[in-house]
Amino acid sequence: MATNVQQVAVSKPGASSGSQGNASEYVVRVPNDPLKKYSMIKFASGTDIDFLKLSHGKVKMERENNLRQYKTIYNLDAMPKFGAGSEYGREQKEEARRKKYGINIKKYNPNDQPWLMKVGDGKDCKRYKGVREGTISENTSYYIFTKCADGAFEAFPIEEWYNFQPVVKYKYLNSEEAEEEFSRRDKTMNLFSIMVRKRIKNEEETEEKPEDKKDKKKDKKSLILTDMEDWMETEDEEEEEEEAEEGAEKKPKKEKKEEKTKRRKNAKINADDEAVEESDEGDFDDRELDYISDSGSESSLDEKAKNDKYDDQGVDQEKGLKKLIDSEEESSEEENKEEDEEDEEEEAEKEAQSKKEKKKKKDSKENNKEAGGESDSSSSSSDSDDSDIDKNEDKFSSVLFMQEKKRSSRPNTPTVEKLEIKTEPKSEGGIKRKIEAEEGGAEKKVRTESPAPSLKTSASSSSISSSGEITEEAIRHYLTRRPMTAKELVQKFKAKKSQMSNEQLTQKIGQLLKKINPGRKYIKGVMYLSLEKTE
Amino acid sequence: MSQPPEEESARPLRDVDLRAAERGVWLVKVPKYLSEKWKRASGKGEVGKLKIISTKIPGAQPEVTFSMNEAQAQVQVPGRGTATPKEHKFKLTGVGNQNLVVFSENKGEGTTAAEITERIAIEGKVIQRAECQPVVDKSYMQLKKRHVEDSNKPKREIKQITGVVTTYKPVSNHAANIEHEKKIKEGGKRIRDERDVVTNKLFEIFEKHQYYNIQDLVRLTNQPVTYLKEILQDLCIYNMKAPHRNMYELKPEYRHYKEQK
């Protein structure tokens, strides 16, 4: 055989007779054109494409440009390279850092990017994406043998293989959703609803407009045996909504939203139920009779009772337990209710005098901070925000109230006190009092211990400063409390006497200071004025 | 990548030349040693002859044999011997239900410097697949033996050196350091320019980038550090928080950056 073939090979080209049949010889050429590069397109099995039919049609191809994606992955373009926001030498620094840590970023090679092919034109086109296939093996190479006009064969090596797949534009479920739907496949009748549902979910999430509530309410089936019923219900509702939608726009949307959220909730519940059932290996708890629960064993129930059994009612809601639980909660519930009411009232008051509120909040914070440390109530009052000395007067009243309140055994006092105090005549002082009350709540004990002396001093001091005049007495009073800088003094009086200009204020204060001649301390380079306490 | 500012947008699709789309071609799997020889074909590229014997028996595949030219057979492939079998048989198989199309890219000579002109053409559809298998003879066995030996050699080798390696020696002062010191000596200290001059220079500099390091500014303006810092205190603010830590940027009143598009 081998010799036969050899002989044939040696003989001239052309047909020659052999025992088997016609033999023809062709010369094989391997042209070496460096410019032409051959690649193979492999279409996914089942893809319907035939270039023969389309030979008069159009085919277009181009590499995909993923440079932008490449840059965002590696954060190469995060900062601008010049102009606003750019740093000098940023690129070099980044590169140096990468080299130092040996971070190698794969270079973006545009010749490795997938191909995009478009067959046909206009609306009727089909798009394909061709991804390169790796591992052209080291031991084989593929050649294309084509027959030339002169009867010789030409062989071209194929350098790359691309797998082309049609590009899908329709939406599909991702793996999680697919798993979900798969588990429900026996129950779903309408497969269209799956995608419709998905689309509506997406719309919901992007929807932000608040909408009016729909008036009509549906009677929902309280018993839902299978998901089928659930979907059927909601489908019916959907259809109805679509009809009504032509008229009213907002309402149905809101209803849908509710439906979907409910359905979603249900879906979740269902999923959970299923999971629980699967994993429940048989604690056999359901066989036990719970004395308080109404549910009994299955066999004794008839059809309706069985349906009722599946009703979603927590154990605590069942008649027996409910009473027990309710009685316990009653007392605490009542308390909470009362507090809530008070809070509401207090808030209403606050809104009425909204301007001062912010200031007060600041005050209250400061008060609460310092209140913990101070034992003397009068000193704490001076530590509180400086501009309001009126508070002292009100403190008088608040302390009184606190004494009364002490008798009620309430743990949370601040809110309650606020309520009571609001009956005071001075409306402006109302909020201030609240602050005082809060503070009072924190150190209520201390105050009640020594109400008498604090009352005295606070009363006296309040009378002095509340008048607002810049008197020697007032300054003395301030300086006795704590050392202050001249600036602070000015600030205090500024609030009172806003009519006077700064210069006038400082002049007056200066005069008075000379009279008083307070001691001077230097703390951190700032001069503080103080008066020794004289009792 | 040959375009200086790299394009990020999607390029328009190019037309594909479909003239040869109707051709039927053969896809042949060729062993490596053979393809290497073929790549080194000289002249017109004739490598051998293909003989097709069509059988009269219906349903049977024709026999195809490839035989190499004498000249071609003598072509030396570096790294391998010349001993390659001369006869190869083509084993023909069908394409199956795969749709295989061949296309080629023709890199033009570059009509415009910036663009790579590539013509894409469909070269044909695969109608037949074949494997080129050598007719086993002595030379083939030797070839394979050599092949196996080569591939079993480890790629990295440990060699014992005889002499002393003299690349790294302990040195009192490295060349780079010496150069650096010399440069500083010669360069001399930086001289203070007029304040206006420096300010103008700074404005120019800050037009290019927004954030600068103090060392970079010193280098660019060629001013002593303390003097420059004084000026910068007037003109610039010093960023201490990330992302631009320890960098100077012009004060807002001095800048008028256009919004980046």
mmCIF file of C-alpha atoms in Angstrom, chain A residues 199-379:
data_model
loop_
_atom_site.group_PDB
_atom_site.id
_atom_site.type_symbol
_atom_site.label_atom_id
_atom_site.label_comp_id
_atom_site.label_asym_id
_atom_site.label_seq_id
_atom_site.Cartn_x
_atom_site.Cartn_y
_atom_site.Cartn_z
ATOM 1 C CA ARG A 199 -41.210 44.361 35.773
ATOM 2 C CA ILE A 200 -43.636 45.801 38.248
ATOM 3 C CA LYS A 201 -41.252 45.199 41.086
ATOM 4 C CA ASN A 202 -38.691 47.252 39.276
ATOM 5 C CA GLU A 203 -41.123 50.038 38.716
ATOM 6 C CA GLU A 204 -42.020 50.021 42.356
ATOM 7 C CA GLU A 205 -38.500 50.413 43.469
ATOM 8 C CA THR A 206 -37.945 53.382 41.277
ATOM 9 C CA GLU A 207 -41.244 54.935 42.102
ATOM 10 C CA GLU A 208 -41.030 57.732 44.565
ATOM 11 C CA LYS A 209 -44.130 59.783 44.153
ATOM 12 C CA PRO A 210 -46.477 59.680 47.070
ATOM 13 C CA GLU A 211 -49.896 58.668 45.980
ATOM 14 C CA ASP A 212 -53.367 58.848 47.317
ATOM 15 C CA LYS A 213 -54.769 55.805 48.886
ATOM 16 C CA LYS A 214 -57.271 53.949 46.971
ATOM 17 C CA ASP A 215 -60.715 54.084 48.393
ATOM 18 C CA LYS A 216 -62.055 50.793 47.466
ATOM 19 C CA LYS A 217 -60.745 47.905 49.384
ATOM 20 C CA LYS A 218 -60.767 44.382 48.349
ATOM 21 C CA ASP A 219 -62.046 41.595 50.381
ATOM 22 C CA LYS A 220 -59.121 39.369 50.593
ATOM 23 C CA LYS A 221 -59.442 35.751 51.140
ATOM 24 C CA SER A 222 -58.343 35.172 54.629
ATOM 25 C CA LEU A 223 -57.393 31.613 53.936
ATOM 26 C CA ILE A 224 -54.739 31.043 51.378
ATOM 27 C CA LEU A 225 -54.149 27.368 50.890
ATOM 28 C CA THR A 226 -51.780 27.467 48.001
ATOM 29 C CA ASP A 227 -49.844 30.093 46.234
ATOM 30 C CA MET A 228 -52.205 29.607 43.351
ATOM 31 C CA GLU A 229 -54.939 31.341 45.151
ATOM 32 C CA ASP A 230 -52.657 34.134 46.043
ATOM 33 C CA TRP A 231 -51.593 34.692 42.473
ATOM 34 C CA MET A 232 -55.123 34.298 41.198
ATOM 35 C CA GLU A 233 -56.338 36.961 43.548
ATOM 36 C CA THR A 234 -53.718 39.405 42.691
ATOM 37 C CA GLU A 235 -54.114 38.713 39.001
ATOM 38 C CA ASP A 236 -57.757 39.472 39.235
ATOM 39 C CA GLU A 237 -56.928 42.636 40.995
ATOM 40 C CA GLU A 238 -54.423 43.542 38.371
ATOM 41 C CA GLU A 239 -56.927 43.096 35.611
ATOM 42 C CA GLU A 240 -59.445 45.166 37.420
ATOM 43 C CA GLU A 241 -56.899 47.809 38.026
ATOM 44 C CA GLU A 242 -55.936 47.940 34.421
ATOM 45 C CA GLU A 243 -59.525 48.582 33.482
ATOM 46 C CA ALA A 244 -59.930 51.260 36.044
ATOM 47 C CA GLU A 245 -56.594 52.719 35.217
ATOM 48 C CA GLU A 246 -57.859 54.457 32.184
ATOM 49 C CA GLY A 247 -59.917 56.635 34.423
ATOM 50 C CA ALA A 248 -57.990 57.107 37.593
ATOM 51 C CA GLU A 249 -54.272 56.979 37.399
ATOM 52 C CA LYS A 250 -52.927 57.512 40.827
ATOM 53 C CA LYS A 251 -55.197 55.330 42.797
ATOM 54 C CA PRO A 252 -54.650 52.068 40.982
ATOM 55 C CA LYS A 253 -50.925 52.530 41.164
ATOM 56 C CA LYS A 254 -51.089 52.885 44.864
ATOM 57 C CA GLU A 255 -53.295 49.872 45.066
ATOM 58 C CA LYS A 256 -50.904 47.897 42.954
ATOM 59 C CA LYS A 257 -48.130 48.978 45.159
ATOM 60 C CA GLU A 258 -49.986 47.716 48.136
ATOM 61 C CA GLU A 259 -50.818 44.535 46.383
ATOM 62 C CA LYS A 260 -47.291 43.961 45.375
ATOM 63 C CA THR A 261 -45.950 44.694 48.765
ATOM 64 C CA LYS A 262 -48.471 42.369 50.255
ATOM 65 C CA ARG A 263 -47.674 39.764 47.730
ATOM 66 C CA ARG A 264 -44.054 40.243 48.354
ATOM 67 C CA LYS A 265 -44.619 39.781 51.987
ATOM 68 C CA ASN A 266 -46.595 36.724 51.275
ATOM 69 C CA ALA A 267 -43.948 35.474 48.998
ATOM 70 C CA LYS A 268 -41.442 35.847 51.697
ATOM 71 C CA ILE A 269 -43.613 34.130 54.157
ATOM 72 C CA ASN A 270 -44.194 31.316 51.786
ATOM 73 C CA ALA A 271 -40.575 30.916 51.184
ATOM 74 C CA ASP A 272 -39.918 30.823 54.846
ATOM 75 C CA ASP A 273 -42.619 28.316 55.416
ATOM 76 C CA GLU A 274 -41.243 26.090 52.809
ATOM 77 C CA ALA A 275 -37.818 26.298 54.214
ATOM 78 C CA VAL A 276 -39.058 25.547 57.653
ATOM 79 C CA GLU A 277 -40.985 22.579 56.501
ATOM 80 C CA GLU A 278 -38.039 21.144 54.707
ATOM 81 C CA SER A 279 -35.634 21.466 57.492
ATOM 82 C CA ASP A 280 -38.006 20.404 60.204
ATOM 83 C CA GLU A 281 -36.930 16.909 60.897
ATOM 84 C CA GLY A 282 -39.639 16.004 63.195
ATOM 85 C CA ASP A 283 -39.673 17.665 66.492
ATOM 86 C CA PHE A 284 -43.125 16.210 66.597
ATOM 87 C CA ASP A 285 -44.255 19.250 68.461
ATOM 88 C CA ASP A 286 -47.302 19.599 66.341
ATOM 89 C CA ARG A 287 -48.621 16.421 67.775
ATOM 90 C CA GLU A 288 -48.612 17.797 71.251
ATOM 91 C CA LEU A 289 -51.654 19.489 72.495
ATOM 92 C CA ASP A 290 -51.037 22.962 73.643
ATOM 93 C CA TYR A 291 -53.501 23.612 76.387
ATOM 94 C CA ILE A 292 -53.900 27.226 75.658
ATOM 95 C CA SER A 293 -53.892 27.075 71.904
ATOM 96 C CA ASP A 294 -57.085 26.317 70.145
ATOM 97 C CA SER A 295 -55.605 24.110 67.504
ATOM 98 C CA GLY A 296 -56.217 20.458 68.025
ATOM 99 C CA SER A 297 -55.248 17.347 66.155
ATOM 100 C CA GLU A 298 -55.949 17.191 62.496
ATOM 101 C CA SER A 299 -58.068 14.117 62.243
ATOM 102 C CA SER A 300 -60.848 15.466 64.315
ATOM 103 C CA LEU A 301 -61.346 18.522 62.179
ATOM 104 C CA ASP A 302 -63.557 18.705 59.173
ATOM 105 C CA GLU A 303 -62.919 20.579 55.971
ATOM 106 C CA LYS A 304 -63.763 24.044 57.154
ATOM 107 C CA ALA A 305 -62.004 23.668 60.415
ATOM 108 C CA LYS A 306 -58.926 22.519 58.593
ATOM 109 C CA ASN A 307 -59.001 25.582 56.440
ATOM 110 C CA ASP A 308 -59.385 27.736 59.436
ATOM 111 C CA LYS A 309 -56.473 26.034 61.008
ATOM 112 C CA TYR A 310 -54.188 27.308 58.292
ATOM 113 C CA ASP A 311 -55.218 30.777 59.068
ATOM 114 C CA ASP A 312 -52.320 32.958 59.912
ATOM 115 C CA GLN A 313 -52.773 33.706 63.520
ATOM 116 C CA GLY A 314 -49.965 33.800 65.908
ATOM 117 C CA VAL A 315 -50.218 31.703 69.001
ATOM 118 C CA ASP A 316 -50.393 34.732 71.142
ATOM 119 C CA GLN A 317 -53.443 35.876 69.324
ATOM 120 C CA GLU A 318 -55.359 32.735 69.942
ATOM 121 C CA LYS A 319 -58.086 33.201 72.447
ATOM 122 C CA GLY A 320 -56.577 31.391 75.324
ATOM 123 C CA LEU A 321 -53.226 33.032 75.426
ATOM 124 C CA LYS A 322 -54.488 36.382 74.417
ATOM 125 C CA LYS A 323 -56.177 37.047 77.695
ATOM 126 C CA LEU A 324 -53.181 36.068 79.706
ATOM 127 C CA ILE A 325 -50.804 38.164 77.750
ATOM 128 C CA ASP A 326 -53.109 41.113 77.591
ATOM 129 C CA SER A 327 -53.592 41.321 81.293
ATOM 130 C CA GLU A 328 -49.866 41.530 81.846
ATOM 131 C CA GLU A 329 -49.361 44.177 79.327
ATOM 132 C CA GLU A 330 -52.189 46.326 80.482
ATOM 133 C CA SER A 331 -50.415 48.127 83.216
ATOM 134 C CA SER A 332 -47.305 48.934 81.242
ATOM 135 C CA GLU A 333 -49.329 49.851 78.211
ATOM 136 C CA GLU A 334 -51.304 52.362 80.144
ATOM 137 C CA GLU A 335 -48.207 54.045 81.358
ATOM 138 C CA ASN A 336 -46.764 54.255 77.912
ATOM 139 C CA LYS A 337 -49.980 55.651 76.562
ATOM 140 C CA GLU A 338 -50.021 58.401 79.092
ATOM 141 C CA GLU A 339 -46.507 59.397 78.369
ATOM 142 C CA ASP A 340 -47.222 59.480 74.718
ATOM 143 C CA GLU A 341 -50.088 61.809 75.246
ATOM 144 C CA GLU A 342 -47.968 64.101 77.248
ATOM 145 C CA ASP A 343 -45.289 64.111 74.673
ATOM 146 C CA GLU A 344 -47.769 65.129 72.062
ATOM 147 C CA GLU A 345 -49.013 68.003 74.080
ATOM 148 C CA GLU A 346 -45.577 69.151 74.820
ATOM 149 C CA GLU A 347 -44.706 69.057 71.164
ATOM 150 C CA ALA A 348 -47.688 71.155 70.311
ATOM 151 C CA GLU A 349 -46.544 73.747 72.714
ATOM 152 C CA LYS A 350 -43.086 73.690 71.336
ATOM 153 C CA GLU A 351 -44.262 74.307 67.852
ATOM 154 C CA ALA A 352 -46.123 77.341 68.970
ATOM 155 C CA GLN A 353 -42.929 78.902 70.146
ATOM 156 C CA SER A 354 -40.624 77.504 67.574
ATOM 157 C CA LYS A 355 -38.133 80.335 67.405
ATOM 158 C CA LYS A 356 -36.772 79.884 70.835
ATOM 159 C CA GLU A 357 -36.694 76.143 70.538
ATOM 160 C CA LYS A 358 -33.290 75.769 69.011
ATOM 161 C CA LYS A 359 -31.754 77.974 71.595
ATOM 162 C CA LYS A 360 -33.474 76.054 74.298
ATOM 163 C CA LYS A 361 -32.253 72.762 73.037
ATOM 164 C CA LYS A 362 -28.769 74.032 73.223
ATOM 165 C CA ASP A 363 -29.453 75.232 76.691
ATOM 166 C CA SER A 364 -30.905 71.989 77.785
ATOM 167 C CA LYS A 365 -27.905 70.082 76.539
ATOM 168 C CA GLU A 366 -25.543 72.260 78.403
ATOM 169 C CA ASN A 367 -27.690 72.039 81.465
ATOM 170 C CA ASN A 368 -27.818 68.329 81.397
ATOM 171 C CA LYS A 369 -24.107 68.070 81.031
ATOM 172 C CA GLU A 370 -23.275 70.298 83.861
ATOM 173 C CA ALA A 371 -26.185 69.417 86.001
ATOM 174 C CA GLY A 372 -24.665 66.096 86.769
ATOM 175 C CA GLY A 373 -21.618 67.680 88.290
ATOM 176 C CA GLU A 374 -23.123 70.497 90.233
ATOM 177 C CA SER A 375 -24.775 70.091 93.504
ATOM 178 C CA ASP A 376 -25.711 73.642 94.101
ATOM 179 C CA SER A 377 -28.729 74.441 92.090
ATOM 180 C CA SER A 378 -28.159 78.145 92.014
ATOM 181 C CA SER A 379 -24.662 77.784 90.661
#
